Amino acid sequence: MKRKAMAITLTAAMLAGLTAVPAWAEDAAADEGKVLNIYCWNEEFKSRLTDHYPGYEEVDGTHGKIGDVDVVWNITPSDDNAYQNNLDETLLKQADAAADDKIDLFLVEADYALKYVNTDYTMSVADLGITDEEVADQYQYTKDVMTDSDGNLKGLSWQGCPGAMIYRRDIAKEVFGSDDPAEVQKKVADWDTFKATAEELKEKGYQMTSTVNDAYRVFSNNVTSPWVVDGKITVDDNIKNWVDMSKEMVDNKETSTYELWSSDWSKGFMKNGNVFAYFGPAWFFNFSMNAAKDGSVGKDGGWALCKGPQSFYWGGTWICGANGTDNSSLVKDIIEKMTTDESIMTDIVKKDNDFANNKAAMDKLSKDKSFKNSILGGQNPLPIFCDGIESIDLSNLSSYDQGCNEEFQKAMKDYFDGNADYDSALEQFYQAVETKYPELTH
């Protein structure tokens, strides 16, 4: 899941400048296409559509059928920005592409959603025929992510990604005397308490987190200003708070500076590891913690969940209808069923352990005593996730978030490791971002 952004074919600035509606987008889309082209970066949405969309038939790894329409999956991994590069190059050809080659649906993540939302390459869901009433039960932040500068909703998601703190039950029992989420929450109620608990864990031979980057998104999701204001790069006070806390914890050997997704970082998923906690949403502990692997903490239900110091979110996948599609009715039906149908949302949670973007479904399942997560030792995580999701605020989202977040963490590693002072690391960050986005200054 780690993405290393490089130069992209279509920069945020280039996309943002496309304000005129192209001629091909003004014509009513033909609705008789025989090929539905879907662009995405992994198998997640494919598995959701295969398992939950009525009438979908799988042909092979990259093809399916819906009625007499052939579904073609164009899956390009996100590594080195390959997915966005491929998507951008193809969107630039959308106007002149043959009907069977046009993009019909494509997926985006929050870190770069605005890059596409504020262009005419994404269709308004209202233009597809999806009403405000149909999306009323979706969590507001998931709609805020995909709302353009004119107030048009340009994509929808089947999932919400509120995050929480995932901790080891056996370590909690040993160090605190209890693994009860309510009791552990008292030990991490705020960042000062979190740091004090890190010292307590260190005395017993444990690290609070595997890396400083585990807590990064909790801080970056709670900023009071965006990364870029009027073309100028800004470092919010809360990002600096992360730097200060992280430096102290690294110096005290309470955490490390491993890269997310690295082999060293994931050692804490195993029983012979010494990591107490990670931060993540439902997809994280279901798909990223080696829960199916022998010797892992998750395989025997050894994790538990509490809110942690602050609410946050991480990730999420949004479905966009591409302007120029010749399958607008099918595009509408897929987005509609996969993001607004309560029964499908409920089914996704029960079968896939995802967190669905539907308040009614989540409220019911959060009160369902029979709904349990085996990785979490039978705990129902939904009450904790539901408690945190309503406070998620994306008012400071910007189209530069992915690049800025990645470059900031990369630059600060030198500072945390003692290879640079803070000012030098900060200058390294500025230079990297300005190389990536030449239109910016600091």
Short mmCIF file of C-alpha atoms in Angstrom, two decimals:
data_model
loop_
_atom_site.label_atom_id
_atom_site.label_comp_id
_atom_site.label_asym_id
_atom_site.label_seq_id
_atom_site.Cartn_x
_atom_site.Cartn_y
_atom_site.Cartn_z
CA MET A 1 0.00 0.00 0.00
CA LYS A 2 2.94 2.32 0.29
CA ARG A 3 2.90 4.82 -2.53
CA LYS A 4 5.98 6.69 -3.71
CA ALA A 5 4.82 9.67 -5.72
CA MET A 6 6.94 10.74 -8.65
CA ALA A 7 6.42 13.17 -11.51
CA ILE A 8 2.93 12.70 -12.88
CA THR A 9 1.68 13.11 -16.41
CA LEU A 10 -1.15 15.39 -15.40
CA THR A 11 -0.17 17.64 -12.48
CA ALA A 12 -2.68 18.99 -9.97
CA ALA A 13 -2.20 22.44 -11.46
CA MET A 14 -2.80 21.21 -15.01
CA LEU A 15 -5.96 19.41 -14.00
CA ALA A 16 -7.20 22.34 -11.94
CA GLY A 17 -6.82 24.56 -14.98
CA LEU A 18 -9.23 22.51 -17.06
CA THR A 19 -12.28 24.65 -16.38
CA ALA A 20 -13.95 24.63 -19.77
CA VAL A 21 -16.26 21.69 -20.45
CA PRO A 22 -14.74 19.73 -23.33
CA ALA A 23 -16.88 19.31 -26.44
CA TRP A 24 -17.10 15.56 -25.90
CA ALA A 25 -18.58 16.08 -22.45
CA GLU A 26 -21.36 18.36 -23.68
CA ASP A 27 -22.98 15.64 -25.75
CA ALA A 28 -25.39 13.34 -23.97
CA ALA A 29 -23.47 10.15 -23.36
CA ALA A 30 -24.56 7.23 -25.47
CA ASP A 31 -25.98 4.50 -23.26
CA GLU A 32 -25.40 1.41 -25.32
CA GLY A 33 -21.74 0.66 -24.75
CA LYS A 34 -20.70 -2.97 -24.93
CA VAL A 35 -17.52 -2.56 -22.89
CA LEU A 36 -17.28 -1.13 -19.36
CA ASN A 37 -13.71 -0.02 -18.60
CA ILE A 38 -12.85 0.30 -14.92
CA TYR A 39 -9.51 1.79 -13.81
CA CYS A 40 -8.19 1.00 -10.33
CA TRP A 41 -4.95 0.12 -8.51
CA ASN A 42 -5.71 -3.17 -6.76
CA GLU A 43 -8.26 -5.97 -6.46
CA GLU A 44 -10.34 -4.48 -3.64
CA PHE A 45 -13.16 -2.91 -5.65
CA LYS A 46 -13.11 -5.82 -8.08
CA SER A 47 -13.74 -8.24 -5.22
CA ARG A 48 -16.53 -6.04 -3.86
CA LEU A 49 -18.26 -5.87 -7.25
CA THR A 50 -17.76 -9.58 -7.89
CA ASP A 51 -19.17 -10.56 -4.50
CA HIS A 52 -21.94 -8.03 -4.05
CA TYR A 53 -23.18 -6.48 -7.31
CA PRO A 54 -26.28 -8.33 -8.56
CA GLY A 55 -25.72 -10.06 -11.89
CA TYR A 56 -21.93 -9.66 -12.07
CA GLU A 57 -20.25 -12.71 -13.61
CA GLU A 58 -16.51 -13.20 -13.33
CA VAL A 59 -14.79 -14.33 -16.53
CA ASP A 60 -11.14 -14.19 -15.46
CA GLY A 61 -8.77 -12.03 -13.43
CA THR A 62 -9.32 -8.93 -15.58
CA HIS A 63 -12.69 -9.53 -17.23
CA GLY A 64 -16.30 -9.93 -16.22
CA LYS A 65 -19.84 -9.68 -17.59
CA ILE A 66 -22.88 -7.66 -16.54
CA GLY A 67 -25.71 -8.71 -18.84
CA ASP A 68 -24.35 -8.31 -22.37
CA VAL A 69 -21.72 -5.75 -21.31
CA ASP A 70 -18.09 -6.87 -21.08
CA VAL A 71 -16.33 -5.54 -17.97
CA VAL A 72 -12.62 -4.85 -18.41
CA TRP A 73 -10.48 -4.23 -15.32
CA ASN A 74 -7.48 -2.00 -15.91
CA ILE A 75 -5.49 -2.59 -12.72
CA THR A 76 -2.22 -0.68 -12.33
CA PRO A 77 -0.48 -0.78 -8.92
CA SER A 78 0.11 2.54 -7.16
CA ASP A 79 3.86 1.96 -6.72
CA ASP A 80 5.92 4.88 -8.03
CA ASN A 81 2.67 6.67 -8.90
CA ALA A 82 2.08 4.24 -11.79
CA TYR A 83 -1.71 4.17 -11.33
CA GLN A 84 -2.15 7.92 -11.53
CA ASN A 85 0.30 8.18 -14.43
CA ASN A 86 -1.65 5.58 -16.41
CA LEU A 87 -5.00 7.11 -15.52
CA ASP A 88 -3.85 10.62 -16.44
CA GLU A 89 -2.47 9.57 -19.80
CA THR A 90 -5.69 7.74 -20.63
CA LEU A 91 -7.94 10.60 -19.51
CA LEU A 92 -6.06 12.95 -21.82
CA LYS A 93 -7.07 10.66 -24.72
CA GLN A 94 -10.68 10.26 -23.56
CA ALA A 95 -12.11 12.74 -26.08
CA ASP A 96 -10.76 10.88 -29.11
CA ALA A 97 -10.85 7.33 -27.81
CA ALA A 98 -13.02 4.71 -29.50
CA ALA A 99 -16.21 3.97 -27.56
CA ASP A 100 -14.96 0.59 -26.33
CA ASP A 101 -11.70 2.16 -25.08
CA LYS A 102 -13.17 5.06 -23.10
CA ILE A 103 -12.86 5.01 -19.32
CA ASP A 104 -16.28 4.47 -17.73
CA LEU A 105 -15.44 4.21 -14.06
CA PHE A 106 -12.24 5.04 -12.20
CA LEU A 107 -11.26 4.99 -8.54
CA VAL A 108 -9.44 7.57 -6.44
CA GLU A 109 -8.11 7.90 -2.88
CA ALA A 110 -8.53 10.84 -0.52
CA ASP A 111 -4.88 11.90 -0.76
CA TYR A 112 -5.30 12.89 -4.38
CA ALA A 113 -9.07 12.98 -4.92
CA LEU A 114 -9.28 16.75 -5.40
CA LYS A 115 -6.86 16.50 -8.31
CA TYR A 116 -9.65 14.81 -10.26
CA VAL A 117 -12.73 16.20 -8.52
CA ASN A 118 -12.04 19.77 -9.65
CA THR A 119 -11.99 18.85 -13.35
CA ASP A 120 -14.51 17.93 -16.00
CA TYR A 121 -13.12 14.41 -16.24
CA THR A 122 -15.35 13.38 -13.31
CA MET A 123 -19.14 13.37 -13.67
CA SER A 124 -21.41 14.88 -11.07
CA VAL A 125 -23.43 12.13 -9.39
CA ALA A 126 -26.47 14.37 -9.84
CA ASP A 127 -25.89 14.29 -13.61
CA LEU A 128 -25.87 10.50 -13.38
CA GLY A 129 -29.28 10.71 -11.72
CA ILE A 130 -28.29 9.94 -8.12
CA THR A 131 -30.23 12.18 -5.74
CA ASP A 132 -29.34 13.89 -2.46
CA GLU A 133 -31.95 11.73 -0.76
CA GLU A 134 -30.16 8.56 -1.88
CA VAL A 135 -26.86 9.65 -0.32
CA ALA A 136 -28.39 11.11 2.85
CA ASP A 137 -27.26 8.11 4.93
CA GLN A 138 -23.63 8.38 3.85
CA TYR A 139 -21.13 9.92 6.27
CA GLN A 140 -20.58 13.58 5.54
CA TYR A 141 -16.80 13.45 5.34
CA THR A 142 -16.98 10.87 2.54
CA LYS A 143 -19.03 13.35 0.53
CA ASP A 144 -16.84 16.32 1.44
CA VAL A 145 -13.82 14.54 -0.08
CA MET A 146 -15.53 14.38 -3.47
CA THR A 147 -17.21 17.79 -3.57
CA ASP A 148 -15.74 20.23 -6.08
CA SER A 149 -15.26 23.97 -5.65
CA ASP A 150 -18.73 24.60 -7.09
CA GLY A 151 -20.43 22.26 -4.63
CA ASN A 152 -20.93 19.33 -7.04
CA LEU A 153 -20.56 15.82 -5.65
CA LYS A 154 -18.28 13.97 -8.07
CA GLY A 155 -17.95 10.46 -6.64
CA LEU A 156 -19.15 8.10 -3.90
CA SER A 157 -17.65 5.39 -1.71
CA TRP A 158 -18.99 2.14 -0.27
CA GLN A 159 -16.69 2.45 2.74
CA GLY A 160 -15.86 4.75 5.59
CA CYS A 161 -12.37 4.63 7.06
CA PRO A 162 -12.46 5.99 10.61
CA GLY A 163 -9.34 4.94 12.46
CA ALA A 164 -8.57 3.89 16.02
CA MET A 165 -5.73 2.43 18.06
CA ILE A 166 -5.12 -1.31 17.70
CA TYR A 167 -3.25 -2.81 20.65
CA ARG A 168 -1.99 -6.17 21.90
CA ARG A 169 -4.14 -7.75 24.56
CA ASP A 170 -1.33 -9.80 26.14
CA ILE A 171 0.95 -6.78 26.57
CA ALA A 172 -1.90 -4.71 28.02
CA LYS A 173 -2.63 -7.42 30.58
CA GLU A 174 1.03 -7.74 31.53
CA VAL A 175 1.79 -4.03 31.85
CA PHE A 176 -1.56 -2.50 32.84
CA GLY A 177 -3.31 -5.47 34.42
CA SER A 178 -6.21 -5.34 31.95
CA ASP A 179 -6.85 -5.61 28.21
CA ASP A 180 -10.31 -4.06 28.46
CA PRO A 181 -10.67 -1.31 25.80
CA ALA A 182 -12.18 1.12 28.30
CA GLU A 183 -9.24 0.68 30.66
CA VAL A 184 -6.60 0.84 27.92
CA GLN A 185 -8.23 4.00 26.56
CA LYS A 186 -7.46 5.71 29.86
CA LYS A 187 -3.77 5.01 29.21
CA VAL A 188 -3.88 6.80 25.81
CA ALA A 189 -6.61 9.37 26.39
CA ASP A 190 -4.49 12.23 25.05
CA TRP A 191 -0.97 12.65 23.70
CA ASP A 192 0.61 13.51 27.05
CA THR A 193 -0.87 10.37 28.57
CA PHE A 194 0.16 8.42 25.48
CA LYS A 195 3.79 9.50 25.95
CA ALA A 196 3.74 8.64 29.66
CA THR A 197 2.38 5.20 28.80
CA ALA A 198 5.14 4.77 26.22
CA GLU A 199 7.67 5.20 29.04
CA GLU A 200 5.82 2.62 31.13
CA LEU A 201 5.87 0.14 28.23
CA LYS A 202 9.55 0.76 27.56
CA GLU A 203 10.41 -0.25 31.11
CA LYS A 204 8.85 -3.64 30.36
CA GLY A 205 10.74 -4.02 27.07
CA TYR A 206 8.02 -2.91 24.65
CA GLN A 207 7.77 -0.15 22.04
CA MET A 208 4.60 1.92 22.01
CA THR A 209 4.44 1.84 18.19
CA SER A 210 6.55 0.24 15.48
CA THR A 211 7.43 3.60 13.93
CA VAL A 212 6.76 7.30 14.31
CA ASN A 213 4.83 7.05 11.04
CA ASP A 214 2.15 4.93 12.71
CA ALA A 215 0.81 8.00 14.50
CA TYR A 216 1.43 10.47 11.67
CA ARG A 217 -2.06 10.43 10.16
CA VAL A 218 -3.69 10.96 13.53
CA PHE A 219 -1.88 14.31 13.67
CA SER A 220 -2.18 15.21 9.99
CA ASN A 221 -5.94 14.59 10.07
CA ASN A 222 -6.34 17.10 12.91
CA VAL A 223 -4.61 20.16 11.41
CA THR A 224 -6.10 23.66 11.38
CA SER A 225 -4.74 24.67 7.96
CA PRO A 226 -4.05 22.92 4.63
CA TRP A 227 -0.60 22.09 3.32
CA VAL A 228 -0.84 24.83 0.69
CA VAL A 229 -2.34 28.30 1.14
CA ASP A 230 -2.29 30.70 -1.83
CA GLY A 231 0.48 28.74 -3.50
CA LYS A 232 2.65 28.68 -0.37
CA ILE A 233 3.62 25.53 1.53
CA THR A 234 2.68 25.68 5.21
CA VAL A 235 3.55 23.34 8.09
CA ASP A 236 0.65 23.26 10.52
CA ASP A 237 1.31 23.42 14.26
CA ASN A 238 -0.14 19.94 14.70
CA ILE A 239 2.34 18.51 12.21
CA LYS A 240 5.10 20.16 14.26
CA ASN A 241 3.56 18.56 17.38
CA TRP A 242 4.03 15.18 15.69
CA VAL A 243 7.67 16.04 14.99
CA ASP A 244 8.33 17.04 18.60
CA MET A 245 6.63 13.97 20.09
CA SER A 246 8.24 11.63 17.59
CA LYS A 247 11.75 12.97 18.18
CA GLU A 248 11.34 12.53 21.93
CA MET A 249 10.02 8.98 21.55
CA VAL A 250 12.75 7.95 19.10
CA ASP A 251 15.45 9.34 21.38
CA ASN A 252 13.87 7.42 24.27
CA LYS A 253 13.74 4.24 22.14
CA GLU A 254 9.96 4.05 22.54
CA THR A 255 9.45 3.78 18.78
CA SER A 256 11.53 3.66 15.59
CA THR A 257 11.72 5.33 12.18
CA TYR A 258 10.85 2.37 9.97
CA GLU A 259 8.95 3.01 6.75
CA LEU A 260 5.34 1.89 6.70
CA TRP A 261 4.89 -1.46 4.94
CA SER A 262 8.59 -2.38 5.41
CA SER A 263 9.55 -5.80 6.76
CA ASP A 264 10.98 -4.24 9.95
CA TRP A 265 7.75 -2.31 10.54
CA SER A 266 5.60 -5.43 10.18
CA LYS A 267 7.57 -7.50 12.68
CA GLY A 268 5.24 -6.13 15.34
CA PHE A 269 2.36 -8.09 13.83
CA MET A 270 3.98 -11.29 15.07
CA LYS A 271 3.81 -12.74 18.57
CA ASN A 272 7.59 -12.55 18.95
CA GLY A 273 7.48 -8.81 18.21
CA ASN A 274 7.61 -6.13 20.90
CA VAL A 275 5.19 -3.54 19.49
CA PHE A 276 2.20 -2.60 21.61
CA ALA A 277 0.06 -0.61 19.18
CA TYR A 278 -0.67 0.43 15.60
CA PHE A 279 -3.18 2.94 14.29
CA GLY A 280 -5.61 2.09 11.53
CA PRO A 281 -9.16 1.63 10.22
CA ALA A 282 -11.03 -1.60 9.57
CA TRP A 283 -9.16 -2.40 6.36
CA PHE A 284 -5.86 -2.17 8.24
CA PHE A 285 -6.35 -4.94 10.74
CA ASN A 286 -8.31 -7.06 8.27
CA PHE A 287 -5.81 -6.86 5.42
CA SER A 288 -2.47 -5.52 6.67
CA MET A 289 -1.62 -7.26 9.93
CA ASN A 290 -0.76 -10.76 8.67
CA ALA A 291 -3.76 -12.17 10.50
CA ALA A 292 -3.78 -15.34 8.39
CA LYS A 293 -0.11 -16.07 9.04
CA ASP A 294 1.01 -18.64 11.58
CA GLY A 295 2.65 -16.96 14.56
CA SER A 296 0.84 -13.67 14.08
CA VAL A 297 -0.97 -11.90 16.89
CA GLY A 298 -4.11 -11.56 14.78
CA LYS A 299 -4.46 -15.21 13.87
CA ASP A 300 -5.27 -16.02 17.49
CA GLY A 301 -7.38 -12.92 18.08
CA GLY A 302 -4.69 -11.16 20.08
CA TRP A 303 -5.51 -7.56 19.15
CA ALA A 304 -8.12 -5.18 20.57
CA LEU A 305 -9.36 -1.71 19.67
CA CYS A 306 -9.78 1.58 21.52
CA LYS A 307 -10.28 5.13 20.27
CA GLY A 308 -6.81 6.41 21.06
CA PRO A 309 -5.75 10.05 21.64
CA GLN A 310 -7.71 11.56 18.70
CA SER A 311 -10.18 10.55 16.01
CA PHE A 312 -8.83 10.28 12.48
CA TYR A 313 -9.40 8.53 9.18
CA TRP A 314 -7.06 6.74 6.81
CA GLY A 315 -7.68 6.03 3.19
CA GLY A 316 -10.85 5.02 1.46
CA THR A 317 -11.74 4.41 -2.14
CA TRP A 318 -14.16 6.50 -4.15
CA ILE A 319 -15.89 5.54 -7.40
CA CYS A 320 -16.01 8.22 -10.11
CA GLY A 321 -18.06 8.17 -13.28
CA ALA A 322 -15.89 9.33 -16.16
CA ASN A 323 -17.22 12.01 -18.46
CA GLY A 324 -17.56 10.54 -21.93
CA THR A 325 -18.76 7.12 -20.75
CA ASP A 326 -21.06 5.31 -23.15
CA ASN A 327 -22.52 3.29 -20.25
CA SER A 328 -24.01 6.02 -18.08
CA SER A 329 -27.00 3.96 -16.89
CA LEU A 330 -24.77 1.06 -15.85
CA VAL A 331 -22.27 3.44 -14.24
CA LYS A 332 -25.12 4.98 -12.27
CA ASP A 333 -26.46 1.60 -11.21
CA ILE A 334 -23.07 0.34 -10.02
CA ILE A 335 -22.35 3.48 -8.00
CA GLU A 336 -25.90 3.55 -6.65
CA LYS A 337 -26.08 -0.09 -5.58
CA MET A 338 -22.52 -0.30 -4.27
CA THR A 339 -22.70 2.88 -2.16
CA THR A 340 -26.35 3.53 -1.23
CA ASP A 341 -28.08 0.13 -0.90
CA GLU A 342 -28.31 -0.63 2.82
CA SER A 343 -28.62 -4.38 2.33
CA ILE A 344 -25.49 -4.50 0.18
CA MET A 345 -23.67 -2.27 2.69
CA THR A 346 -24.64 -4.64 5.51
CA ASP A 347 -23.54 -7.63 3.47
CA ILE A 348 -20.13 -6.05 2.80
CA VAL A 349 -19.54 -5.52 6.52
CA LYS A 350 -20.59 -9.04 7.45
CA LYS A 351 -18.68 -10.83 4.70
CA ASP A 352 -15.64 -8.58 4.31
CA ASN A 353 -15.26 -6.97 7.76
CA ASP A 354 -15.21 -3.58 6.03
CA PHE A 355 -16.75 -0.44 7.53
CA ALA A 356 -19.62 0.60 5.26
CA ASN A 357 -20.51 4.16 4.30
CA ASN A 358 -24.06 3.85 5.58
CA LYS A 359 -25.17 5.20 8.96
CA ALA A 360 -28.25 3.00 9.26
CA ALA A 361 -26.33 -0.20 8.57
CA MET A 362 -23.49 0.74 10.90
CA ASP A 363 -25.79 1.79 13.74
CA LYS A 364 -27.61 -1.52 13.57
CA LEU A 365 -24.46 -3.65 13.39
CA SER A 366 -22.74 -1.68 16.15
CA LYS A 367 -25.55 -2.80 18.48
CA ASP A 368 -25.55 -6.37 17.20
CA LYS A 369 -24.06 -8.54 19.94
CA SER A 370 -23.51 -11.37 17.46
CA PHE A 371 -21.25 -9.27 15.22
CA LYS A 372 -17.65 -9.96 16.21
CA ASN A 373 -14.19 -9.63 14.72
CA SER A 374 -11.98 -12.67 15.24
CA ILE A 375 -8.73 -10.68 14.85
CA LEU A 376 -9.87 -8.53 17.77
CA GLY A 377 -10.61 -11.49 20.00
CA GLY A 378 -14.35 -11.30 19.34
CA GLN A 379 -14.66 -7.56 19.92
CA ASN A 380 -17.19 -5.64 17.82
CA PRO A 381 -15.15 -2.67 16.54
CA LEU A 382 -18.08 -0.77 15.07
CA PRO A 383 -19.14 1.19 18.20
CA ILE A 384 -15.63 2.67 18.45
CA PHE A 385 -15.48 3.46 14.74
CA CYS A 386 -18.99 4.95 14.76
CA ASP A 387 -18.04 7.13 17.73
CA GLY A 388 -15.08 8.61 15.89
CA ILE A 389 -16.39 9.01 12.36
CA GLU A 390 -18.74 11.93 12.95
CA SER A 391 -15.89 14.14 14.17
CA ILE A 392 -13.76 13.69 11.03
CA ASP A 393 -13.12 17.09 9.44
CA LEU A 394 -11.77 17.38 5.91
CA SER A 395 -12.04 21.12 5.56
CA ASN A 396 -8.25 21.35 5.25
CA LEU A 397 -7.88 18.78 2.49
CA SER A 398 -5.81 19.88 -0.51
CA SER A 399 -4.79 18.35 -3.84
CA TYR A 400 -1.17 18.37 -2.65
CA ASP A 401 -1.71 16.14 0.40
CA GLN A 402 -0.19 12.94 -0.93
CA GLY A 403 3.06 14.54 -2.04
CA CYS A 404 3.42 16.75 1.03
CA ASN A 405 2.67 13.99 3.52
CA GLU A 406 5.09 11.55 1.93
CA GLU A 407 7.92 14.05 1.52
CA PHE A 408 7.51 15.41 5.06
CA GLN A 409 7.81 11.99 6.66
CA LYS A 410 10.76 11.15 4.45
CA ALA A 411 12.60 14.38 5.33
CA MET A 412 11.92 14.12 9.06
CA LYS A 413 13.44 10.63 9.21
CA ASP A 414 16.89 12.26 8.89
CA TYR A 415 16.06 14.49 11.84
CA PHE A 416 14.70 11.66 13.99
CA ASP A 417 17.73 9.50 13.20
CA GLY A 418 20.13 12.29 14.15
CA ASN A 419 21.45 12.79 10.62
CA ALA A 420 20.17 16.38 10.29
CA ASP A 421 18.82 19.14 12.48
CA TYR A 422 15.18 20.13 12.19
CA ASP A 423 15.76 23.19 9.99
CA SER A 424 17.86 21.20 7.53
CA ALA A 425 15.26 18.46 7.35
CA LEU A 426 12.55 21.06 6.82
CA GLU A 427 14.50 22.63 3.95
CA GLN A 428 14.89 19.18 2.42
CA PHE A 429 11.11 18.82 2.57
CA TYR A 430 10.50 22.19 0.91
CA GLN A 431 12.91 21.42 -1.90
CA ALA A 432 11.35 18.00 -2.55
CA VAL A 433 7.81 19.40 -2.68
CA GLU A 434 8.79 22.32 -4.91
CA THR A 435 10.47 19.89 -7.29
CA LYS A 436 7.32 17.79 -7.37
CA TYR A 437 5.01 20.82 -7.64
CA PRO A 438 6.96 23.65 -9.34
CA GLU A 439 4.04 26.05 -8.92
CA LEU A 440 4.55 26.11 -5.13
CA THR A 441 6.86 28.20 -2.92
CA HIS A 442 7.57 28.46 0.78
#
